Short mmCIF file of C-alpha atoms in Angstrom, two decimals:
data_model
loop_
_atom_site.label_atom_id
_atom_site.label_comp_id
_atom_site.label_asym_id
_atom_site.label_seq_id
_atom_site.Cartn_x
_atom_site.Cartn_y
_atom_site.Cartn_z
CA UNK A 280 0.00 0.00 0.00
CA UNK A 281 1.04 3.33 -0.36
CA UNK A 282 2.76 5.45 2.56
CA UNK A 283 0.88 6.40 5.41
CA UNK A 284 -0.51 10.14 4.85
CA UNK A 285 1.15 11.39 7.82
CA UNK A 286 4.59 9.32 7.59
CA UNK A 287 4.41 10.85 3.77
CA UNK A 288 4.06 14.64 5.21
CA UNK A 289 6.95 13.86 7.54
CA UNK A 290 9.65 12.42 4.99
CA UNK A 291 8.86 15.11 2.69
CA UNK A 292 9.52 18.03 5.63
CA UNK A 293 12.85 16.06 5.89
CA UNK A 294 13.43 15.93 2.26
CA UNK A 295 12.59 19.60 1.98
CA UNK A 296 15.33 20.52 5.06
CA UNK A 297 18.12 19.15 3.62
CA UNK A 298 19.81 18.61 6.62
CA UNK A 299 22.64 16.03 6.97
CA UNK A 300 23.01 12.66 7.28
CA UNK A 301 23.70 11.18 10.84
CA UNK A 302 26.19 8.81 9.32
CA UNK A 303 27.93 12.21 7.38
CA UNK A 304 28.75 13.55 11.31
CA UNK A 305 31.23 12.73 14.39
CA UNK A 306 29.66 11.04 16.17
CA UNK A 307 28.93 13.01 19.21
CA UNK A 308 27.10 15.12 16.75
CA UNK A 309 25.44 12.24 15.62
CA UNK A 310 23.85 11.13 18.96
CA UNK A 311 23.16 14.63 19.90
CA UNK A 312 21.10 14.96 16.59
CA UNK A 313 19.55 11.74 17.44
CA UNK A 314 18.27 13.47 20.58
CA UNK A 315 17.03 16.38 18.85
CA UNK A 316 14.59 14.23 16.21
CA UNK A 317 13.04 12.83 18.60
CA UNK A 318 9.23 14.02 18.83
CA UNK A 319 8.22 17.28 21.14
CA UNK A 320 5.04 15.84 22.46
CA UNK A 321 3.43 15.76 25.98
CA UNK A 322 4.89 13.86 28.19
CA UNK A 323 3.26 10.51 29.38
CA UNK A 324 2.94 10.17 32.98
CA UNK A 325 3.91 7.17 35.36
CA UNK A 326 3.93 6.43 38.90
CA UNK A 327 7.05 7.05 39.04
CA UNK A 328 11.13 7.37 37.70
CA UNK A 329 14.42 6.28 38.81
CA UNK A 330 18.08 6.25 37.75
CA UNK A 331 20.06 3.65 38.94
CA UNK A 332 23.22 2.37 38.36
CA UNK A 333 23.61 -1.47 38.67
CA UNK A 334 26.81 -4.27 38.35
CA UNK A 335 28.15 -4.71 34.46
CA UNK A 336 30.60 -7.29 33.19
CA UNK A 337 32.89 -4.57 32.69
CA UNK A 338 31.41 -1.43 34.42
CA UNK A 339 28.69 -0.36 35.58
CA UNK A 340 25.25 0.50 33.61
CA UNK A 341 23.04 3.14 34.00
CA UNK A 342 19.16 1.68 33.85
CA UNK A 343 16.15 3.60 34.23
CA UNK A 344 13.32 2.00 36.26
CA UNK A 345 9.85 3.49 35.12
CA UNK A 346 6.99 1.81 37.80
CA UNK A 347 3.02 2.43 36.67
CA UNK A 348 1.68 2.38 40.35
CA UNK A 349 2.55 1.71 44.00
CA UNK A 350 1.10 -1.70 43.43
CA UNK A 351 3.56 -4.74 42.79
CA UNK A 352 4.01 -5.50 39.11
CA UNK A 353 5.52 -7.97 36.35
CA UNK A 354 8.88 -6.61 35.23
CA UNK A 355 9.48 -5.91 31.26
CA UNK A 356 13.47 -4.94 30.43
CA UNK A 357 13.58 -3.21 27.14
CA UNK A 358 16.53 -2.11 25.45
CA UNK A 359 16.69 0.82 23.20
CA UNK A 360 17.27 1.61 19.24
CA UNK A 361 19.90 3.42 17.73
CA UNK A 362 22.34 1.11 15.57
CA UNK A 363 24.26 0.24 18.48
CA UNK A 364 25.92 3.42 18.03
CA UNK A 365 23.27 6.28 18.90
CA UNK A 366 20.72 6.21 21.09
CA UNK A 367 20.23 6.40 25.19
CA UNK A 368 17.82 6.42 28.02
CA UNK A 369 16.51 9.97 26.86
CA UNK A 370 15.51 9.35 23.22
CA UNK A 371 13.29 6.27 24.10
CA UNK A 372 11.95 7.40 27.43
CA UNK A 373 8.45 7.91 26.01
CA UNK A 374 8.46 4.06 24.63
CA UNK A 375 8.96 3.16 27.86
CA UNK A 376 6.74 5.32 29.05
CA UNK A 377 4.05 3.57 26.73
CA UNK A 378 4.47 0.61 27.29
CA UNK A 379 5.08 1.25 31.36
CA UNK A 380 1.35 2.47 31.75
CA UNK A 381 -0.69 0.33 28.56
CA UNK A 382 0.98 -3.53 29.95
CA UNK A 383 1.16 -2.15 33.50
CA UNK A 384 4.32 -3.46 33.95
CA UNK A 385 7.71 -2.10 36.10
CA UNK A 386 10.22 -1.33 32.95
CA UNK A 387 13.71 -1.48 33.14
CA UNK A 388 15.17 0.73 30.42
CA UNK A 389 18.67 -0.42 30.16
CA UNK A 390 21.91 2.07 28.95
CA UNK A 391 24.09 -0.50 27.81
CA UNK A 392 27.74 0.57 26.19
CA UNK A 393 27.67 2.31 22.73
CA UNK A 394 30.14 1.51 19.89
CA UNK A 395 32.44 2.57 18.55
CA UNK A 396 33.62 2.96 22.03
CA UNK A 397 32.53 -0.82 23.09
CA UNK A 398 32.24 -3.06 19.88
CA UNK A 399 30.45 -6.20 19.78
CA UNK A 400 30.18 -8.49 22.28
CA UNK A 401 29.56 -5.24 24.81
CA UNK A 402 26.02 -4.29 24.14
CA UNK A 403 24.80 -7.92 24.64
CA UNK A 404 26.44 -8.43 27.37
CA UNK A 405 25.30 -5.52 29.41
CA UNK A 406 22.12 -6.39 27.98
CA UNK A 407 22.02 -9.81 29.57
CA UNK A 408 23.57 -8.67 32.90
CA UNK A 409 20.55 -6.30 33.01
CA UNK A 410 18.15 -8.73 32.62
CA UNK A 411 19.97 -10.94 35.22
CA UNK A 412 20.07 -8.42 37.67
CA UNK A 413 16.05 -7.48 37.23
CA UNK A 414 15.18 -11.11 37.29
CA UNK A 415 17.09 -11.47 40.50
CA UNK A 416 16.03 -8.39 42.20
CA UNK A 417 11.98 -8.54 42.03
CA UNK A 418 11.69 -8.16 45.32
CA UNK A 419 13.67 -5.03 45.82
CA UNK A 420 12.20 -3.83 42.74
CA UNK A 421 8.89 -4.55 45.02
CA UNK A 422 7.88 -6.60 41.50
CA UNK A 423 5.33 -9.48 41.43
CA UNK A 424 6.75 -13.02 41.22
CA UNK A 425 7.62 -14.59 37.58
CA UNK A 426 9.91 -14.26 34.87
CA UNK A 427 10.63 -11.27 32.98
CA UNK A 428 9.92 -10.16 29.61
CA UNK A 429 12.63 -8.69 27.18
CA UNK A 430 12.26 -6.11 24.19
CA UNK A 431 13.32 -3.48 22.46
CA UNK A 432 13.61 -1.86 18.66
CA UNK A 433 15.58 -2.47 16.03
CA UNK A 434 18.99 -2.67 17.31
CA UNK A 435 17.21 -3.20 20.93
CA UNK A 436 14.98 -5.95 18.91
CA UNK A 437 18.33 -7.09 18.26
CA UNK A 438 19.74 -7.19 22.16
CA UNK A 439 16.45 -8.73 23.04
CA UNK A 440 16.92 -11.41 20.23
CA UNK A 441 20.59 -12.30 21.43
CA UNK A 442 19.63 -12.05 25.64
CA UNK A 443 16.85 -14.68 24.49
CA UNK A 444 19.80 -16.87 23.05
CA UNK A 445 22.19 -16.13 25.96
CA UNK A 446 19.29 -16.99 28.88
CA UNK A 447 18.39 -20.51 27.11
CA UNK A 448 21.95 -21.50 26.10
CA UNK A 449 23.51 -20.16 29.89
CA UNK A 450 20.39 -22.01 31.77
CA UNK A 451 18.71 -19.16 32.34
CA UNK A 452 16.88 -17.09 34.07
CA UNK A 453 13.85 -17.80 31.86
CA UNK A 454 11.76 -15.24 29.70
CA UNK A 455 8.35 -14.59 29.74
CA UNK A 456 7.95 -12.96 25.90
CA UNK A 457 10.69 -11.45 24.00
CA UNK A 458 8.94 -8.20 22.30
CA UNK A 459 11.10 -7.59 18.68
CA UNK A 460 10.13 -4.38 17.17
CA UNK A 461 11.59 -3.72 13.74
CA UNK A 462 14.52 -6.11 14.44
CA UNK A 463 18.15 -6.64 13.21
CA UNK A 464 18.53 -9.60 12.44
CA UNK A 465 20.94 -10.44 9.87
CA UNK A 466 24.53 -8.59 9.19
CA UNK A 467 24.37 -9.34 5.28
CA UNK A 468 21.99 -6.65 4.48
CA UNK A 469 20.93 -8.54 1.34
CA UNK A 470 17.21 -8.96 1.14
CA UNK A 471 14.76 -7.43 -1.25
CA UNK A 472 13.73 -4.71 1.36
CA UNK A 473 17.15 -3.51 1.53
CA UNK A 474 16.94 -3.09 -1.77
CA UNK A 475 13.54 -1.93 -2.09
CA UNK A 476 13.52 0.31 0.43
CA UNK A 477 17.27 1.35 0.86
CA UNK A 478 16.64 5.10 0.20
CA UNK A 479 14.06 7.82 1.49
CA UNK A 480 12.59 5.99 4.82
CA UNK A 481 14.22 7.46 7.61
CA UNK A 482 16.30 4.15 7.97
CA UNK A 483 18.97 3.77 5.35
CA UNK A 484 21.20 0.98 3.78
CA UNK A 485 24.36 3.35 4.40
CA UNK A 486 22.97 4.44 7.67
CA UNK A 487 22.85 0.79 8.49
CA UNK A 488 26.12 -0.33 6.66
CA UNK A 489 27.49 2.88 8.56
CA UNK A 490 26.22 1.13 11.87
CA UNK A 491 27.74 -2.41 11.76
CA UNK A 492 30.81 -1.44 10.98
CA UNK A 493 31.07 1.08 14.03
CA UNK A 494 29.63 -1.64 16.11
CA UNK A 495 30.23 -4.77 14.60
CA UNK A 496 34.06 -4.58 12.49
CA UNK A 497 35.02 -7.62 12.24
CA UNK A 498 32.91 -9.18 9.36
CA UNK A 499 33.39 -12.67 10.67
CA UNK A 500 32.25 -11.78 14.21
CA UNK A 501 29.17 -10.64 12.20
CA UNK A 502 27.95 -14.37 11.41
CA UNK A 503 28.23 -14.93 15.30
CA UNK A 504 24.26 -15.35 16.38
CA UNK A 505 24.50 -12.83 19.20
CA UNK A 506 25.17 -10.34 16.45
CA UNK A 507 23.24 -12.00 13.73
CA UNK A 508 20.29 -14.05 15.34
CA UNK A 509 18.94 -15.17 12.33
CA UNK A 510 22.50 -17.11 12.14
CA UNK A 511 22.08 -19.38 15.01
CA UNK A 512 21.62 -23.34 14.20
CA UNK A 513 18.72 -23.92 16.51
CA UNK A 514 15.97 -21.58 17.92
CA UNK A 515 14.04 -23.98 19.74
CA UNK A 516 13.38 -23.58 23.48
CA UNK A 517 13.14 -19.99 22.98
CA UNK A 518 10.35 -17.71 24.63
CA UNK A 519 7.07 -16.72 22.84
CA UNK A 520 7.87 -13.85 20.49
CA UNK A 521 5.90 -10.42 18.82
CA UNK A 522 7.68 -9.67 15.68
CA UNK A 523 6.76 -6.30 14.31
CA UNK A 524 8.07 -5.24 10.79
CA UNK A 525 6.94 -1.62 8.71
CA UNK A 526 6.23 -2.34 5.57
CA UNK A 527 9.06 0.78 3.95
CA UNK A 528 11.84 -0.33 6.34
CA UNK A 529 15.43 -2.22 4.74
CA UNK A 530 14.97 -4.53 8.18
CA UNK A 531 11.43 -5.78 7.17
CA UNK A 532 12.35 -8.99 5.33
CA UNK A 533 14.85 -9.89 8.20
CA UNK A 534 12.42 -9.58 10.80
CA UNK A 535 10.11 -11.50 8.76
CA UNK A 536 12.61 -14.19 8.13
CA UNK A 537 13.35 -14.46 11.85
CA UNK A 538 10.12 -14.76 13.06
CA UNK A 539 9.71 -17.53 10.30
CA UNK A 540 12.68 -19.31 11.77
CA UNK A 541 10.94 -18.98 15.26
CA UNK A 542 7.76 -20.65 14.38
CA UNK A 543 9.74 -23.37 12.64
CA UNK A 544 11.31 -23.77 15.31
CA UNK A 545 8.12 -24.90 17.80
CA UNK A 546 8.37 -21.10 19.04
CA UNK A 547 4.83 -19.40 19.89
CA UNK A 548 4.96 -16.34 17.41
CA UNK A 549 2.61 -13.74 16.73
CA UNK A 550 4.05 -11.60 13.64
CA UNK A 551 2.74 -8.07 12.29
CA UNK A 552 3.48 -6.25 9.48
CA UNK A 553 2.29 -2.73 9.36
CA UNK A 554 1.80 -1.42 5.74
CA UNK A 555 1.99 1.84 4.64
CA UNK A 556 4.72 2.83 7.77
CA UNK A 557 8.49 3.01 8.39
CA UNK A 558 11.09 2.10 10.95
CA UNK A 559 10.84 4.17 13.64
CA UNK A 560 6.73 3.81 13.73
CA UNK A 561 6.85 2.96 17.62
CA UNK A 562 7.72 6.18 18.45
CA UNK A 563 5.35 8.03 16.70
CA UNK A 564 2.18 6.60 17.90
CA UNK A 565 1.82 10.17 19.71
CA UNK A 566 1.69 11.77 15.99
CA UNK A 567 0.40 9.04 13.70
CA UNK A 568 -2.55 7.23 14.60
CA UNK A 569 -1.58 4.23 12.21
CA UNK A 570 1.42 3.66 14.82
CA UNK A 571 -0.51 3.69 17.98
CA UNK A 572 -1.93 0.21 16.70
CA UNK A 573 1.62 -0.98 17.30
CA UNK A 574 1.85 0.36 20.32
CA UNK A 575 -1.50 -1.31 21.54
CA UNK A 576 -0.49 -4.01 19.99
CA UNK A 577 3.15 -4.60 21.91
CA UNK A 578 1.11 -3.96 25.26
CA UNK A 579 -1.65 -6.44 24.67
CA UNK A 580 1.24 -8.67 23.93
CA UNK A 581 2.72 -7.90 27.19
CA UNK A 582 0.15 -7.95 29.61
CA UNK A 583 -0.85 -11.42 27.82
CA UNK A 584 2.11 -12.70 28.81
CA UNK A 585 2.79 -11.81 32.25
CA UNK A 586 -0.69 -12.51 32.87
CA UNK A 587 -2.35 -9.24 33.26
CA UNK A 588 -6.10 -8.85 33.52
CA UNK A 589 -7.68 -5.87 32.11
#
């Protein structure tokens, strides 16, 4: 289908600015760009925010612990977007703010290390020790009893696609959904929506090319399924999945192609396409009301798993 009216108006504003590419910056001017796209709308409101800093393999990591009452509740640990390279607890504090009050859930918004400061293995390994420490700290995050779900988008899809891996293949702690939003999947960048949609949608080929090799430089490291799910042998045993893919995205056919792998697999999958939108949709349920159905969507999702009566 064609684009979505008001994902149309937006690329065209963009188009019309002119304004440089992330990948054509240094990269502090990159991330601090990063921060500045993200949308000026009213802020959603929880129960309440903290900053912590917890244990890392290597150092410590900042997390951000978002609660939607006083009231005990299931823990969800989402990691954020940004190519491994941009991104922080700031640009996707409204997506955990989302999904904090719609799956009534405690969120754990986790600031693992950024490349190319910390290549590959770093961000999966904070990642993991994130969601070891919030699995093994309910009770003094005064969280109900259970395990913990894992998500995040695109290159956070990605974490919570390798932290699924790590959990089942280091016995544990065990998963109650892992929620994949736009995911990386796959390092070759060689499927028809790359080509198809490797211009014009926000998400670029070269922006994406420009992120694996800040985060990811050693092309055989690459093939290594903690960088490349999509790679790994065997996916059974995994927890249930939501795959959710834009139909004008370059990662669409790899999160498709995952999630097909999954279900193969004996893995309980519920994959969505959503036509007429492009990577980045989550974000912009606040502005397009084609996105908010993702949104609902991913908290349905959620509160389905952790058991959550409406």
């Amino acid at each position: 289908m064609p684009l979505e009216s008001a994902t149309a108006a937006i690329l065209a504003h963009i188009a019309e600015e002119g304004a440089p590419e992330l990948y054509e910056m240094a990269i502090a001017e990159s991330r601090s760009m990063y921060r500045e796209m993200q949308p000026d709308l009213p802020e959603i409101v929880v129960h309440s925010v903290e900053d912590l800093m917890i244990d890392g393999p290597d150092s410590a990591i900042p997390v951000r612990i978002y609660r939607p009452s006083a009231a005990p509740a299931p823990v969800h640990v989402h990691f954020h977007g940004g190519g491994w390279v941009i991104g922080d607890l700031d640009t996707h504090d409204r997506d955990c703010r989302e999904i904090c009050i719609g799956a009534d859930c405690i969120v754990v918004a986790v600031d693992y290390r950024l490349a190319p400061e910390h290549i590959f293995p770093a961000a999966p390994e904070d990642c993991y020790a994130a969601f070891c420490w919030a699995t093994t700290n309910l009770e003094g995050l005064d969280a109900l009893p259970g395990p913990v779900s894992v998500g995040g988008d695109s290159a956070g899809g990605n974490l919570a696609a390798a932290v699924a891996l790590m959990a089942r293949d280091r016995n544990g702690p065990a998963i109650a959904m892992q929620l994949l939003i736009y995911p990386v999947t796959d390092a070759t960048m060689e499927s028809a929506s790359y080509r198809d949609n490797a211009d014009g949608y926000l998400l670029s080929r070269t922006m994406m090319s420009w992120f694996w090799d800040h985060y990811c430089p050693d092309l055989a490291l690459r093939a290594d399924p903690l960088a490349s799910p999509i790679t790994a042998e065997d996916l059974s045993g995994l927890p249930p999945a939501l795959v959710m893919t834009a139909e004008f995205d370059p990662l669409r056919d790899e999160g498709e192609a995952y999630a097909e792998r999954l279900i193969a697999a004996g893995v309980a999958v519920e994959v969505r396409r959503f036509d007429g939108l492009v990577h980045g949709f989550f974000s912009q349920a606040g502005m397009i009301e084609a996105a908010r159905e993702g949104v609902d969507l991913a908290v349905k999702a959620l509160r389905k798993a952790h058991n959550i009566v409406s």
